[in-house]
Amino acid sequence: MLGNFTYCNPTKLYFGDESLSYLNTELPKYGKNVVLIYGGGSIKRNGIYDEVVRILKDNGKEVAEIAGVMPNPTLPKLYEGVAIARKHQADLLLAVGGGSVCDYAKAVSVSVNCKEDPWEKYYQRFEEPDCETLPVGCVLTMVGTGSEMNAGAVITNPETKQKIGHVFADEKIMPRFAILNPRYTLTLPHYQMVAGIYDIFNHICEQYFSGEDDNTSDYISEGLMRSLLHSSRIANKNPQDYEARSNIMWTATWALNTLVAKGKSTDWMVHMLGQAVGAYTNATHGMTLAAVSLPYYRYILPDGLPKFRRFAVNVWDVDPAGKTDEQVAREGLQAMEDWMKELGLVMNIADLGATEEMLEGLADATLVMDGGYKVLSRDEIVRIFKESMGQAVNPKA
Amino acid sequence: MLGNFTYCNPTKLYFGDESLSYLNTELPKYGKNVVLIYGGGSIKRNGIYDEVVRILKDNGKEVAEIAGVMPNPTLPKLYEGVAIARKHQADLLLAVGGGSVCDYAKAVSVSVNCKEDPWEKYYQRFEEPDCETLPVGCVLTMVGTGSEMNAGAVITNPETKQKIGHVFADEKIMPRFAILNPRYTLTLPHYQMVAGIYDIFNHICEQYFSGEDDNTSDYISEGLMRSLLHSSRIANKNPQDYEARSNIMWTATWALNTLVAKGKSTDWMVHMLGQAVGAYTNATHGMTLAAVSLPYYRYILPDGLPKFRRFAVNVWDVDPAGKTDEQVAREGLQAMEDWMKELGLVMNIADLGATEEMLEGLADATLVMDGGYKVLSRDEIVRIFKESMGQAVNPKA
């Protein structure tokens, strides 16, 4: 049921290996004080930092920096960035990095002029900003999160051990522009590349595996998944294939910029399971998703059978002739497993550092979602983690 | 090859049967002088006019009107509208209708403050506006053109018999907002509904049938085509199926809002052939496309064989086992023909009023495009028109 919804996504995207030059088009639109935001410094090693700083100088900008934004940006780091942006009287926040850096820039944007504590206001009460927000621009160096074209910002509170995402309602929170140069992604290690690919794939799954089957969003999702399968196989063999990495980057944006969620309730349970694993092991996000996905999907398959059957036929080209719906659906998940192993994804949470002793804590840390085909009980969550660890579970339990 | 491109599409879309109420959200953003633009008056018969006028009054707007915008908006009508908008000192142009009305509103928007003749500037020299443009909002009552979310505006000069489209480069020319209520499309006669469905399908084809096969845009296009096939079959049997009409409306927007053209050279030859037929017969646009499509696609099939094969397998579920690529590709076009006949589309330009005597004139009126798999000669164009008329053509000619 497509229903009622609003779609607005004004971010201007400059795509391709010539895209950084468009920073010269964008910068004159903003005042002279720019805060440059980046992560652990890989952009200094690969030269992107120098290029960006040169363009900023060419455009007469006064630049302050927020360096060292971590993969899961923390609340203390947010406070630090807000102080820097205030002191510099920032006119523009320029994020150079992956999803975490973009997320962080958006969190700073809504907090700089906020009179209350941003954690309380945005991440506990989930309110919208009632203050002036700062424009954000992105130079994307890693793909996966769609953060370059959405209004989401995840922040982690290390004291309370809460990692909370807020998708803001106002499209003004979305980056004003984003520069997507696939060449920047070529230096990523293979492990990170395939983890990112699975993250993208799972973003689509989280939206696809909900609701009924007659929705345009489902069809667009299938197209995006097929594109990703195609390009991932090329990139897996040859990570330097620019064309494949281009298509992966473009697919990542459309996987999570709100389009394929239109008319869908959306699930997000794999992310909840994976994030619990991440909180305990600090494992790479995409790998935590990979390790819990199949135990979860195989478990809920009977509850979403028509969709899993459709997934098998439309995404994995399973021939349904002479088979029951459940056989077709399970063949689809088997094809997905084969592809995941081909990429070298981690399929077992024990391989990410999870232990038997963590099981209860993992279950406690897992937020239960209700938009998918089944609402999991705590026991079912434990069972799924056990399955991932390769422990035999009584199928009738 | 995805290559280098820019994507920006800031139009805010309100979708669903409650969407008109969002006019109350949008109107306060603009000054008090609104020019209401509409077509032949069907909105007066079905009550939409009264609803819109009531909301305008509720919001304290001063309203002037441009009524009678025709299916192919003419240059004299543009001059008339520009005069009305100037006199009313318009702050917002509100288009209520289908693609022609939206197109027309955009043409007025770029012309109101233009010091030169808009035909010369925009439709002969294809320049961009260097003056202030007016914001445009749309209430869509017919689907098909994507005009509610792009920067295109087609204007016809009856004196020179030229129908020319200009896709403006600046996203500011795109409507600021569009209200898409699928319920408004339910009153359309079956003939117009299926013509619109084919127009949408062909918009996707025009972009899909170009370039090589590894592009994310091709995969999204396939998803959109599959969605449209699914919903069109439901709507063909039961035009009052709100869900099917919803998905058709949403697919139409994404078929022509620039997304699936990214990284593509695009063809548009079917539109050129069809528009020539339209100029001579005044037949419904979608039907002119339907009548020339298969003769064209069958003729160029050898030049785009891998794509036509892919189209057969991915869109029409043709089983390729044991067949040559050409057999698979031709089976795909046969499946497409079966679907077109199922919808009741016109498959012969003679049935639209074209005659033997018009053939040379039709060929003269056909603009030749060079983004597809083959650049047609004049003889080839005549041949395609003859094929559509059911005349035997020497296959080796």
mmCIF file of C-alpha atoms in Angstrom, chain B residues 260-384:
data_model
loop_
_atom_site.group_PDB
_atom_site.id
_atom_site.type_symbol
_atom_site.label_atom_id
_atom_site.label_comp_id
_atom_site.label_asym_id
_atom_site.label_seq_id
_atom_site.Cartn_x
_atom_site.Cartn_y
_atom_site.Cartn_z
ATOM 1 C CA VAL B 260 17.208 6.985 -14.802
ATOM 2 C CA ALA B 261 18.978 9.130 -17.399
ATOM 3 C CA LYS B 262 22.095 9.421 -15.232
ATOM 4 C CA GLY B 263 25.066 7.934 -17.050
ATOM 5 C CA LYS B 264 22.984 7.335 -20.200
ATOM 6 C CA SER B 265 23.160 8.976 -23.621
ATOM 7 C CA THR B 266 19.364 8.366 -24.045
ATOM 8 C CA ASP B 267 17.537 7.822 -27.332
ATOM 9 C CA TRP B 268 14.156 9.671 -27.612
ATOM 10 C CA MET B 269 13.681 8.563 -31.224
ATOM 11 C CA VAL B 270 10.243 7.046 -30.541
ATOM 12 C CA HIS B 271 9.138 10.433 -29.252
ATOM 13 C CA MET B 272 10.444 12.128 -32.387
ATOM 14 C CA LEU B 273 8.569 9.690 -34.637
ATOM 15 C CA GLY B 274 5.431 9.905 -32.507
ATOM 16 C CA GLN B 275 5.490 13.700 -32.293
ATOM 17 C CA ALA B 276 5.635 13.918 -36.091
ATOM 18 C CA VAL B 277 2.498 11.775 -36.212
ATOM 19 C CA GLY B 278 0.921 13.977 -33.545
ATOM 20 C CA ALA B 279 1.679 17.127 -35.523
ATOM 21 C CA TYR B 280 -0.161 15.708 -38.563
ATOM 22 C CA THR B 281 -3.058 13.946 -36.866
ATOM 23 C CA ASN B 282 -3.481 15.627 -33.475
ATOM 24 C CA ALA B 283 -3.731 12.090 -32.055
ATOM 25 C CA THR B 284 -3.198 11.395 -28.353
ATOM 26 C CA HIS B 285 0.522 11.537 -27.582
ATOM 27 C CA GLY B 286 0.829 8.118 -25.915
ATOM 28 C CA MET B 287 -0.974 6.450 -28.815
ATOM 29 C CA THR B 288 1.376 7.969 -31.377
ATOM 30 C CA LEU B 289 4.276 6.498 -29.385
ATOM 31 C CA ALA B 290 2.579 3.116 -29.185
ATOM 32 C CA ALA B 291 1.966 3.010 -32.926
ATOM 33 C CA VAL B 292 5.592 3.640 -33.935
ATOM 34 C CA SER B 293 7.430 1.814 -31.127
ATOM 35 C CA LEU B 294 7.522 -1.769 -32.317
ATOM 36 C CA PRO B 295 8.420 -1.013 -35.939
ATOM 37 C CA TYR B 296 11.255 1.143 -34.602
ATOM 38 C CA TYR B 297 12.511 -1.267 -31.961
ATOM 39 C CA ARG B 298 12.325 -4.276 -34.293
ATOM 40 C CA TYR B 299 14.276 -2.332 -36.897
ATOM 41 C CA ILE B 300 17.114 -1.260 -34.569
ATOM 42 C CA LEU B 301 17.199 -4.547 -32.635
ATOM 43 C CA PRO B 302 20.348 -5.863 -34.370
ATOM 44 C CA ASP B 303 22.199 -2.663 -33.400
ATOM 45 C CA GLY B 304 21.318 -2.945 -29.741
ATOM 46 C CA LEU B 305 21.069 -6.718 -29.485
ATOM 47 C CA PRO B 306 22.608 -7.201 -25.994
ATOM 48 C CA LYS B 307 20.220 -4.633 -24.541
ATOM 49 C CA PHE B 308 17.152 -6.036 -26.286
ATOM 50 C CA ARG B 309 18.111 -9.491 -25.063
ATOM 51 C CA ARG B 310 18.492 -8.139 -21.542
ATOM 52 C CA PHE B 311 15.126 -6.348 -21.849
ATOM 53 C CA ALA B 312 13.477 -9.651 -22.822
ATOM 54 C CA VAL B 313 14.926 -11.569 -19.877
ATOM 55 C CA ASN B 314 14.828 -8.936 -17.128
ATOM 56 C CA VAL B 315 11.580 -7.155 -17.970
ATOM 57 C CA TRP B 316 9.513 -9.800 -19.775
ATOM 58 C CA ASP B 317 10.830 -12.959 -18.085
ATOM 59 C CA VAL B 318 11.716 -14.609 -21.391
ATOM 60 C CA ASP B 319 13.550 -17.877 -20.747
ATOM 61 C CA PRO B 320 16.765 -17.675 -22.778
ATOM 62 C CA ALA B 321 17.625 -21.393 -22.552
ATOM 63 C CA GLY B 322 18.521 -22.906 -25.911
ATOM 64 C CA LYS B 323 17.800 -19.749 -27.899
ATOM 65 C CA THR B 324 19.988 -17.373 -29.856
ATOM 66 C CA ASP B 325 20.334 -13.840 -28.516
ATOM 67 C CA GLU B 326 18.221 -12.569 -31.369
ATOM 68 C CA GLN B 327 15.463 -15.090 -30.685
ATOM 69 C CA VAL B 328 15.403 -14.049 -27.038
ATOM 70 C CA ALA B 329 15.358 -10.362 -27.971
ATOM 71 C CA ARG B 330 12.510 -10.833 -30.459
ATOM 72 C CA GLU B 331 10.494 -12.822 -27.928
ATOM 73 C CA GLY B 332 10.822 -9.862 -25.587
ATOM 74 C CA LEU B 333 9.356 -7.491 -28.160
ATOM 75 C CA GLN B 334 6.601 -10.017 -28.856
ATOM 76 C CA ALA B 335 5.759 -10.051 -25.137
ATOM 77 C CA MET B 336 5.712 -6.273 -25.221
ATOM 78 C CA GLU B 337 3.356 -6.363 -28.216
ATOM 79 C CA ASP B 338 1.036 -8.767 -26.396
ATOM 80 C CA TRP B 339 0.934 -6.438 -23.400
ATOM 81 C CA MET B 340 0.271 -3.410 -25.595
ATOM 82 C CA LYS B 341 -2.631 -5.198 -27.290
ATOM 83 C CA GLU B 342 -3.964 -6.324 -23.925
ATOM 84 C CA LEU B 343 -4.115 -2.644 -22.895
ATOM 85 C CA GLY B 344 -5.848 -1.759 -26.147
ATOM 86 C CA LEU B 345 -3.161 0.587 -27.440
ATOM 87 C CA VAL B 346 -3.283 1.773 -31.043
ATOM 88 C CA MET B 347 -0.627 -0.106 -32.991
ATOM 89 C CA ASN B 348 -1.000 1.440 -36.445
ATOM 90 C CA ILE B 349 -0.575 5.108 -37.346
ATOM 91 C CA ALA B 350 -3.329 4.749 -39.956
ATOM 92 C CA ASP B 351 -5.740 4.162 -37.070
ATOM 93 C CA LEU B 352 -4.651 7.550 -35.723
ATOM 94 C CA GLY B 353 -5.451 9.265 -39.011
ATOM 95 C CA ALA B 354 -2.112 9.081 -40.808
ATOM 96 C CA THR B 355 -2.347 8.435 -44.550
ATOM 97 C CA GLU B 356 -0.070 7.271 -47.340
ATOM 98 C CA GLU B 357 0.059 10.869 -48.591
ATOM 99 C CA MET B 358 1.460 12.114 -45.301
ATOM 100 C CA LEU B 359 4.506 9.820 -45.333
ATOM 101 C CA GLU B 360 6.969 12.267 -46.839
ATOM 102 C CA GLY B 361 5.745 15.073 -44.612
ATOM 103 C CA LEU B 362 5.985 12.841 -41.541
ATOM 104 C CA ALA B 363 9.578 12.020 -42.404
ATOM 105 C CA ASP B 364 10.362 15.709 -42.882
ATOM 106 C CA ALA B 365 8.798 16.488 -39.502
ATOM 107 C CA THR B 366 10.832 13.826 -37.680
ATOM 108 C CA LEU B 367 13.865 15.100 -35.830
ATOM 109 C CA VAL B 368 16.730 12.568 -35.926
ATOM 110 C CA MET B 369 18.382 11.782 -32.578
ATOM 111 C CA ASP B 370 21.826 10.279 -32.116
ATOM 112 C CA GLY B 371 21.876 8.927 -28.558
ATOM 113 C CA GLY B 372 20.383 5.490 -29.256
ATOM 114 C CA TYR B 373 21.659 2.364 -30.946
ATOM 115 C CA LYS B 374 21.228 3.619 -34.520
ATOM 116 C CA VAL B 375 21.020 6.979 -36.259
ATOM 117 C CA LEU B 376 18.166 6.701 -38.746
ATOM 118 C CA SER B 377 18.319 7.899 -42.323
ATOM 119 C CA ARG B 378 15.303 9.550 -43.918
ATOM 120 C CA ASP B 379 14.560 6.359 -45.865
ATOM 121 C CA GLU B 380 14.639 4.359 -42.669
ATOM 122 C CA ILE B 381 12.199 6.757 -41.051
ATOM 123 C CA VAL B 382 9.782 6.363 -43.966
ATOM 124 C CA ARG B 383 10.189 2.619 -43.704
ATOM 125 C CA ILE B 384 9.261 2.648 -39.991
#
